[in-house]
Coordinates of C-alpha atoms and ligand atoms in Angstrom, one line a residue:
M23 CA -70.1 19.1 -56.9
D24 CA -71.6 18.7 -60.4
D25 CA -70.2 15.0 -61.7
G26 CA -69.2 16.8 -65.1
F27 CA -65.6 16.3 -64.4
E28 CA -65.6 12.7 -63.8
I29 CA -64.3 11.6 -67.3
I30 CA -61.1 13.8 -66.9
G31 CA -60.9 12.9 -63.3
F32 CA -61.5 16.3 -61.3
D33 CA -58.6 14.6 -59.2
E34 CA -55.8 14.7 -62.0
I35 CA -56.8 18.1 -62.6
K36 CA -55.8 19.6 -59.1
E37 CA -53.0 17.2 -59.1
S38 CA -51.7 19.2 -62.4
L39 CA -52.4 22.4 -60.1
A40 CA -50.4 21.5 -57.3
H41 CA -47.5 20.8 -59.3
D42 CA -47.8 24.0 -60.8
D43 CA -48.4 22.5 -64.1
L44 CA -51.0 24.6 -65.7
P45 CA -50.7 24.0 -68.7
S46 CA -51.1 20.3 -68.4
A47 CA -54.2 21.5 -66.3
V48 CA -55.8 23.4 -68.6
G49 CA -55.2 20.9 -71.6
K50 CA -56.7 18.4 -69.5
I51 CA -59.9 20.6 -69.3
K52 CA -59.9 21.7 -72.7
N53 CA -60.1 17.8 -73.6
Y54 CA -62.5 17.1 -71.1
F55 CA -65.0 19.6 -73.4
E56 CA -64.2 18.2 -76.6
Q57 CA -64.8 14.6 -75.0
Q58 CA -68.3 15.6 -73.8
D59 CA -69.3 16.8 -77.4
R60 CA -67.8 13.6 -78.8
V61 CA -69.8 10.9 -76.9
E62 CA -71.4 8.7 -78.8
L63 CA -75.2 8.1 -79.0
N64 CA -77.2 5.6 -81.0
I65 CA -81.1 5.5 -81.1
A66 CA -82.8 2.9 -82.8
I67 CA -86.5 3.4 -84.0
T68 CA -88.3 0.5 -85.0
G69 CA -92.1 -0.9 -85.2
E70 CA -94.1 -2.3 -88.2
S71 CA -94.1 -1.2 -91.8
G72 CA -96.1 2.4 -92.0
S73 CA -96.2 3.0 -88.7
G74 CA -94.4 6.3 -89.4
K75 CA -90.8 5.5 -88.2
S76 CA -89.1 7.4 -91.0
T77 CA -91.7 10.4 -90.1
F78 CA -90.2 10.3 -86.3
I79 CA -86.9 10.5 -87.3
N80 CA -87.3 13.2 -89.8
A81 CA -88.9 15.0 -86.7
F82 CA -86.6 14.5 -84.2
R83 CA -83.9 15.7 -86.6
G84 CA -85.9 18.9 -87.2
I85 CA -86.0 18.1 -91.0
G86 CA -88.9 18.1 -93.6
D87 CA -90.0 14.8 -94.9
E88 CA -88.5 15.9 -98.7
D89 CA -85.3 17.7 -97.2
E90 CA -81.8 16.6 -98.2
G91 CA -80.6 13.5 -96.0
S92 CA -84.2 13.1 -95.2
A93 CA -85.7 9.7 -94.0
E94 CA -87.8 8.3 -97.2
T95 CA -91.4 8.2 -96.0
G96 CA -94.6 6.7 -97.2
V97 CA -92.5 4.0 -99.4
V98 CA -93.1 0.6 -99.1
E99 CA -90.1 -0.9 -97.2
T100 CA -87.2 -2.3 -99.2
T101 CA -84.3 -3.2 -97.4
M102 CA -83.8 -5.1 -94.3
E103 CA -80.2 -3.2 -93.1
P104 CA -80.6 -0.9 -90.1
T105 CA -79.7 2.8 -91.8
A106 CA -78.3 5.6 -89.8
Y107 CA -79.4 9.3 -89.8
P108 CA -76.8 11.2 -88.1
Y109 CA -77.4 14.7 -86.7
K110 CA -75.4 17.1 -88.8
K111 CA -73.3 18.8 -86.4
Y112 CA -73.3 16.0 -83.7
P113 CA -72.6 12.7 -86.1
N114 CA -71.7 10.7 -82.9
V115 CA -75.6 11.4 -82.4
Q116 CA -77.5 8.9 -84.8
L117 CA -81.2 7.9 -85.2
W118 CA -81.3 4.2 -86.8
D119 CA -84.2 3.4 -88.9
L120 CA -84.9 -0.3 -88.7
P121 CA -86.3 -3.1 -90.6
G122 CA -90.5 -3.5 -90.2
I123 CA -91.4 -5.8 -87.7
G124 CA -94.7 -8.0 -87.6
T125 CA -94.0 -9.8 -90.6
P126 CA -95.8 -13.3 -90.8
N127 CA -92.9 -15.4 -89.7
F128 CA -91.3 -12.3 -87.8
K129 CA -89.1 -13.6 -84.6
A130 CA -87.9 -10.6 -82.4
D131 CA -84.5 -12.5 -81.1
E132 CA -83.6 -13.0 -84.6
Y133 CA -84.5 -9.7 -85.8
L134 CA -82.7 -8.2 -82.5
Q135 CA -79.5 -10.4 -83.4
Q136 CA -80.1 -9.0 -86.9
V137 CA -80.3 -5.3 -86.6
K138 CA -76.9 -5.7 -84.2
F139 CA -79.0 -5.2 -81.1
Q140 CA -75.8 -4.5 -79.3
R141 CA -75.2 -0.9 -80.8
Y142 CA -78.1 1.1 -79.7
D143 CA -78.4 2.8 -76.4
F144 CA -82.3 2.3 -76.1
F145 CA -84.9 1.3 -78.7
I146 CA -87.8 3.6 -79.5
I147 CA -91.0 1.1 -80.7
I148 CA -93.4 2.9 -83.2
A149 CA -97.3 1.7 -83.2
S150 CA -99.8 3.6 -85.3
D151 CA -102.3 1.1 -84.2
R152 CA -103.5 -1.3 -82.1
F153 CA -100.8 -2.6 -79.3
R154 CA -100.0 -6.5 -81.5
E155 CA -97.8 -10.0 -80.4
C156 CA -94.7 -8.4 -82.7
H157 CA -94.8 -5.2 -80.2
A158 CA -95.5 -7.6 -77.0
H159 CA -92.2 -9.9 -78.2
L160 CA -90.0 -7.0 -79.6
A161 CA -90.5 -5.4 -76.2
A162 CA -89.8 -8.6 -73.9
E163 CA -86.9 -9.6 -76.2
I164 CA -85.4 -6.0 -75.7
V165 CA -85.7 -6.2 -72.3
K166 CA -84.3 -9.5 -71.7
M167 CA -81.4 -8.2 -73.5
D168 CA -80.8 -5.8 -71.0
K169 CA -81.6 -2.6 -73.2
R170 CA -84.2 0.1 -72.6
F171 CA -87.2 1.1 -74.8
Y172 CA -90.0 3.5 -74.8
F173 CA -93.7 2.8 -76.2
V174 CA -94.6 5.5 -79.1
R175 CA -98.3 5.4 -80.1
S176 CA -98.0 7.7 -83.2
K177 CA -100.6 9.2 -85.5
I178 CA -102.6 10.3 -83.0
D179 CA -103.9 13.2 -84.8
S180 CA -105.4 10.9 -87.5
N181 CA -107.3 8.9 -84.5
I182 CA -108.7 12.3 -82.7
S183 CA -109.9 13.5 -86.3
A184 CA -111.7 10.3 -86.9
E185 CA -112.8 10.5 -83.9
K186 CA -114.1 13.9 -84.0
R187 CA -116.7 12.8 -86.6
K188 CA -118.8 10.8 -83.6
K189 CA -121.2 13.2 -82.1
T190 CA -119.8 11.8 -78.7
F191 CA -116.4 13.0 -79.4
N192 CA -114.1 13.5 -76.3
E193 CA -110.8 14.0 -77.0
Q194 CA -109.4 13.2 -73.7
K195 CA -111.4 10.3 -73.3
T196 CA -110.1 9.3 -76.9
L197 CA -106.8 9.6 -75.7
D198 CA -107.1 7.8 -72.8
A199 CA -108.6 5.1 -74.5
I200 CA -105.6 4.7 -76.8
R201 CA -103.1 4.5 -73.7
K202 CA -104.7 2.0 -72.2
D203 CA -104.7 -0.1 -74.9
C204 CA -100.9 -0.1 -75.1
T205 CA -100.1 -0.1 -71.7
E206 CA -102.1 -3.3 -70.5
G207 CA -100.4 -5.1 -73.4
L208 CA -97.0 -3.9 -72.0
K209 CA -98.5 -5.0 -68.3
R210 CA -99.2 -8.5 -69.8
I211 CA -96.1 -9.2 -70.8
G212 CA -94.8 -8.3 -67.0
V213 CA -93.8 -4.7 -67.5
D214 CA -94.0 -2.9 -64.4
S215 CA -95.8 0.5 -64.7
P216 CA -95.4 1.0 -68.4
V217 CA -95.5 4.3 -70.1
V218 CA -96.8 5.0 -73.7
F219 CA -96.4 8.1 -75.3
L220 CA -98.9 9.4 -77.7
I221 CA -97.7 11.3 -80.3
S222 CA -98.2 13.1 -84.2
G223 CA -95.2 12.8 -86.1
H224 CA -96.5 16.0 -88.0
F225 CA -97.6 18.1 -84.9
L226 CA -94.7 17.5 -82.3
D227 CA -96.2 20.2 -79.8
L228 CA -99.1 18.2 -79.7
Y229 CA -99.8 15.3 -76.8
D230 CA -96.6 13.4 -75.4
F231 CA -93.9 14.8 -77.4
N232 CA -92.3 16.6 -74.7
S233 CA -92.5 14.0 -72.4
L234 CA -91.1 11.5 -74.5
E235 CA -87.7 13.6 -74.9
E236 CA -87.9 14.3 -71.1
T237 CA -88.2 11.0 -70.2
I238 CA -85.4 10.1 -72.2
E239 CA -83.1 12.5 -71.1
V240 CA -83.7 12.1 -67.7
E241 CA -82.8 8.2 -67.6
L242 CA -79.8 8.5 -70.2
P243 CA -76.5 8.8 -68.4
Q244 CA -74.6 12.4 -67.6
H245 CA -72.5 12.4 -70.3
K246 CA -75.2 11.1 -73.0
R247 CA -78.2 13.3 -71.7
H248 CA -75.7 16.6 -72.4
V249 CA -75.1 15.3 -76.2
L250 CA -78.5 14.4 -76.7
M251 CA -79.8 18.0 -75.5
L252 CA -76.5 19.8 -78.0
A253 CA -77.3 17.5 -80.9
L254 CA -81.9 17.8 -80.9
P255 CA -83.2 20.9 -82.8
N256 CA -84.8 23.0 -80.7
L257 CA -88.0 22.0 -81.6
T258 CA -90.5 22.8 -78.8
L259 CA -90.4 25.7 -75.9
E260 CA -89.7 22.9 -73.5
I261 CA -86.7 21.6 -75.2
N262 CA -85.6 25.1 -75.3
E263 CA -85.7 25.6 -71.3
R264 CA -83.9 22.4 -71.2
K265 CA -81.3 23.5 -73.2
K266 CA -80.6 26.4 -71.5
A267 CA -80.3 24.3 -67.8
A268 CA -77.8 21.5 -69.6
L269 CA -75.4 24.7 -70.8
Q270 CA -75.8 26.7 -68.2
K271 CA -74.2 23.5 -66.1
N272 CA -71.0 24.0 -68.4
I273 CA -70.6 27.5 -67.6
W274 CA -68.5 27.0 -64.2
K275 CA -66.3 24.5 -65.8
L276 CA -65.6 26.8 -69.0
A277 CA -64.7 30.0 -66.3
L278 CA -62.5 27.6 -64.4
L279 CA -60.8 27.0 -67.2
S280 CA -59.9 30.3 -67.7
A281 CA -59.4 31.0 -64.2
C282 CA -57.0 28.2 -64.4
V283 CA -54.9 30.3 -67.7
A284 CA -55.3 33.3 -65.5
A285 CA -53.2 32.1 -62.9
V286 CA -50.3 31.3 -64.9
P287 CA -47.7 33.2 -62.7
I288 CA -45.7 35.2 -65.8
P289 CA -47.7 38.6 -65.4
L290 CA -47.1 39.7 -68.9
V291 CA -47.7 36.5 -70.7
N292 CA -50.7 35.9 -68.1
A293 CA -52.3 38.6 -69.3
A294 CA -52.0 38.2 -72.8
L295 CA -52.9 34.8 -72.7
S296 CA -55.5 34.9 -70.4
I297 CA -57.5 37.2 -72.6
H298 CA -56.8 35.3 -75.4
V299 CA -58.1 31.9 -73.9
D300 CA -61.6 34.3 -72.5
V301 CA -62.2 35.6 -76.2
T302 CA -61.9 31.6 -77.5
I303 CA -63.4 30.0 -74.9
L304 CA -66.6 32.5 -75.3
V305 CA -66.6 32.6 -79.4
S306 CA -66.8 29.1 -79.5
E307 CA -69.6 28.7 -76.9
L308 CA -71.6 31.2 -78.3
V309 CA -71.6 29.5 -81.3
K310 CA -72.4 26.1 -79.8
Y311 CA -75.5 28.3 -78.4
Y312 CA -76.5 29.6 -81.4
D313 CA -76.4 26.2 -82.9
T314 CA -77.9 24.1 -80.6
F315 CA -80.5 26.9 -80.0
S316 CA -81.1 26.6 -83.8
L317 CA -80.3 30.2 -84.7
D318 CA -78.0 29.1 -87.5
P319 CA -78.9 30.2 -90.8
A320 CA -79.7 26.3 -91.8
S321 CA -82.4 25.9 -89.1
L322 CA -83.6 29.2 -89.2
Q323 CA -84.6 28.1 -93.0
R324 CA -85.6 24.8 -92.1
L325 CA -87.9 26.9 -89.0
S326 CA -89.1 28.7 -91.8
D327 CA -90.0 25.8 -94.2
R328 CA -91.8 24.1 -91.6
S329 CA -93.9 27.3 -90.3
G330 CA -94.8 29.3 -93.5
K331 CA -93.2 32.6 -91.8
S332 CA -90.0 33.5 -93.5
V333 CA -86.6 34.0 -92.0
D334 CA -86.8 37.7 -92.0
E335 CA -89.9 37.2 -89.9
L336 CA -88.2 35.0 -87.2
K337 CA -85.1 37.1 -87.5
A338 CA -87.0 40.4 -86.4
V339 CA -88.0 38.7 -82.8
M340 CA -84.5 38.5 -82.1
K341 CA -83.6 40.9 -80.1
S342 CA -80.6 40.3 -78.2
P343 CA -77.1 41.5 -78.6
L344 CA -76.0 38.7 -79.9
S345 CA -78.7 38.5 -82.6
K346 CA -76.9 39.6 -85.5
E347 CA -73.2 37.7 -85.5
I348 CA -70.9 36.1 -83.2
N349 CA -67.3 37.1 -83.6
K350 CA -64.0 38.3 -81.4
D351 CA -64.9 41.7 -81.7
L352 CA -68.3 41.5 -80.5
V353 CA -66.6 38.9 -77.6
I354 CA -64.2 41.6 -76.5
K355 CA -66.8 44.1 -76.1
L356 CA -69.0 42.3 -73.7
L357 CA -65.9 41.1 -71.7
A358 CA -65.1 44.8 -71.5
G359 CA -68.6 45.1 -70.1
S360 CA -68.7 42.9 -67.2
T361 CA -65.5 43.1 -65.6
L362 CA -67.3 45.0 -62.2
V363 CA -68.2 41.7 -60.9
A364 CA -68.2 40.2 -57.2
V365 CA -65.0 39.3 -57.6
D366 CA -64.1 38.3 -53.7
T367 CA -67.3 35.9 -53.8
V368 CA -65.5 34.6 -57.2
A369 CA -62.3 34.3 -55.2
E370 CA -64.0 32.3 -52.6
Y371 CA -66.0 30.2 -54.5
I372 CA -62.5 29.0 -56.5
L373 CA -60.4 28.5 -53.8
G374 CA -63.0 26.1 -52.3
F375 CA -62.0 24.2 -55.2
F376 CA -58.2 24.0 -54.8
P377 CA -57.6 24.8 -50.9
G378 CA -54.3 26.0 -50.5
I379 CA -53.3 27.0 -54.0
G380 CA -53.3 31.0 -53.3
S381 CA -52.0 31.6 -56.8
L382 CA -55.5 31.0 -58.2
A383 CA -56.9 34.0 -56.5
A384 CA -55.1 35.7 -59.6
G385 CA -57.9 33.7 -61.7
A386 CA -60.6 34.9 -60.1
L387 CA -61.1 38.1 -62.5
S388 CA -61.3 36.2 -65.2
Y389 CA -63.1 33.5 -63.7
G390 CA -65.9 35.9 -62.4
T391 CA -65.8 37.9 -66.3
V392 CA -66.3 34.8 -68.3
H393 CA -68.9 33.4 -66.2
V394 CA -70.9 36.5 -65.6
T395 CA -70.7 36.9 -70.0
L396 CA -71.9 33.4 -70.9
K397 CA -74.5 33.3 -68.4
H398 CA -75.6 37.2 -70.1
C399 CA -75.3 35.8 -73.5
L400 CA -76.9 32.5 -72.1
D401 CA -79.9 34.0 -71.0
W402 CA -80.2 36.6 -74.4
L403 CA -79.9 33.8 -76.4
A404 CA -82.4 31.3 -74.9
Q405 CA -84.8 34.3 -75.4
D406 CA -83.9 35.1 -78.6
A407 CA -85.0 31.2 -79.3
H408 CA -88.1 31.3 -77.4
N409 CA -89.2 34.4 -79.4
V410 CA -88.3 32.4 -82.2
L411 CA -90.1 29.5 -81.5
I412 CA -93.1 31.5 -80.6
A413 CA -93.1 33.6 -83.9
A414 CA -92.9 30.1 -85.8
L415 CA -95.8 28.4 -83.7
Q416 CA -98.3 31.5 -84.5
T417 CA -98.6 30.7 -87.9
S418 CA -98.7 27.0 -87.9
V419 CA -102.1 26.6 -86.1
Ligands
GTP513 N1 -101.3 11.9 -89.7 C1 -100.3 11.3 -89.5 N2 -99.6 10.6 -90.4 C2 -98.4 9.9 -90.0 C3 -97.6 9.8 -89.0 N3 -96.5 9.7 -88.9 C4 -96.6 9.1 -90.4 N4 -97.4 9.6 -90.9 C5 -97.9 9.1 -92.3 O1 -97.9 7.4 -92.5 C6 -97.0 7.1 -93.7 C7 -95.9 6.0 -93.2 O2 -95.0 6.7 -92.5 P1 -93.5 6.6 -92.5 O3 -92.9 7.6 -91.7 O4 -93.4 6.1 -93.9 O5 -93.4 4.9 -92.2 P2 -92.3 4.1 -91.9 O6 -92.4 3.5 -90.5 O7 -91.0 4.7 -92.3 O8 -92.4 3.4 -92.8 P3 -91.6 1.8 -93.6 O9 -90.4 2.5 -93.7 O10 -92.2 1.8 -94.9 O11 -91.7 0.8 -92.8 C8 -96.5 8.3 -94.6 O12 -97.3 8.4 -95.1 C9 -96.6 9.3 -93.3 O13 -96.9 10.7 -93.9 C10 -98.5 10.7 -87.8 O14 -97.6 11.0 -87.0 N5 -99.8 11.6 -88.3
MG514 MG1 -89.6 4.1 -93.2

């Protein structure tokens, strides 16, 4: 089974159900979803002064260098304190802009103490030029502190355009040479099979940005991975797909919550309560989909600023029934349209989780309805978001 219920303890829920304590089981599942979205994630961005730390932070938050709340770029570093940049909708996920490394008396161990290294889940070391001793010292020290780091080589777009002037220019060879310089540096300090991500903070869809994001995601513990996927703006088509997969994993849990409510054994209360819960679950989940696919008005505006396409042009490619607005009436209409689900299969599925609890079969319809509705909505919104990204990309090339 999915490991998603580890946090609240699947056994506890079963226990509540076995003792006919449905409200308590529902409360526990709800609590789980809230906890899941409040998981903390702290990402440290470090590197030499001018390497592109602030530019990377803004790009990873999907905001322009001059937008409100952005990290200042292109200025001379003055602060020696780490600065936190939280994601607006998930302020528990923060990118930390760390002071520059590599000053003449730089000492990696003192630096890490000074920036309170324990606070971070992992580090991203950014180098915009050759691999240097300060990178080696810092990477080695991070490993010694039992933390993980990802090595990023930034400003690849500048390297490529500079090399293009040469008659013998070959993009792949240039990229290979840059990569080799960094991997060899990391090998020298004892990192086994080092991975270096080549990126441009100005053109995220080029080079290794997607692979960096994917690697971070895969290597995070499951509960942190989920919150990263929710918080991260929908920056590329690959991220769009991974967001869809992450949200898909949650559907059965939401549907199960609805089934638990439907199984409350008082018929009248049951019907009203059950529909109310289904609608509430769906509205809040769909709003979350909207936000995480960056389809909310503020995100569309930022994408419009970045891409040069107007918000109306971006909205024009959103074709799903959810593209206008999400509210209770719309959700009730969707639920009414999806009652023809395979109830038998669903009942079997639920009884598989709670053998011996026959009353839960009553929840089967509710389970199926919520499951099917959410699945359709997720497909629709992921497709809308995909179309919006394609439309935005078409102008930026
Ligand atoms: N072409 C190109 N320029 C970049 C890239 N990343 C950053 N820059 C530019 O490099 C300069 C420095 O970038 P910042 O993001 O301010 O660097 P920083 O590491 O935050 O610098 P300090 O805060 O001073 O330590 C700015 O002019 C950026 O526009 C990139 O990927 N490609
Ligand atoms: Mg900076």
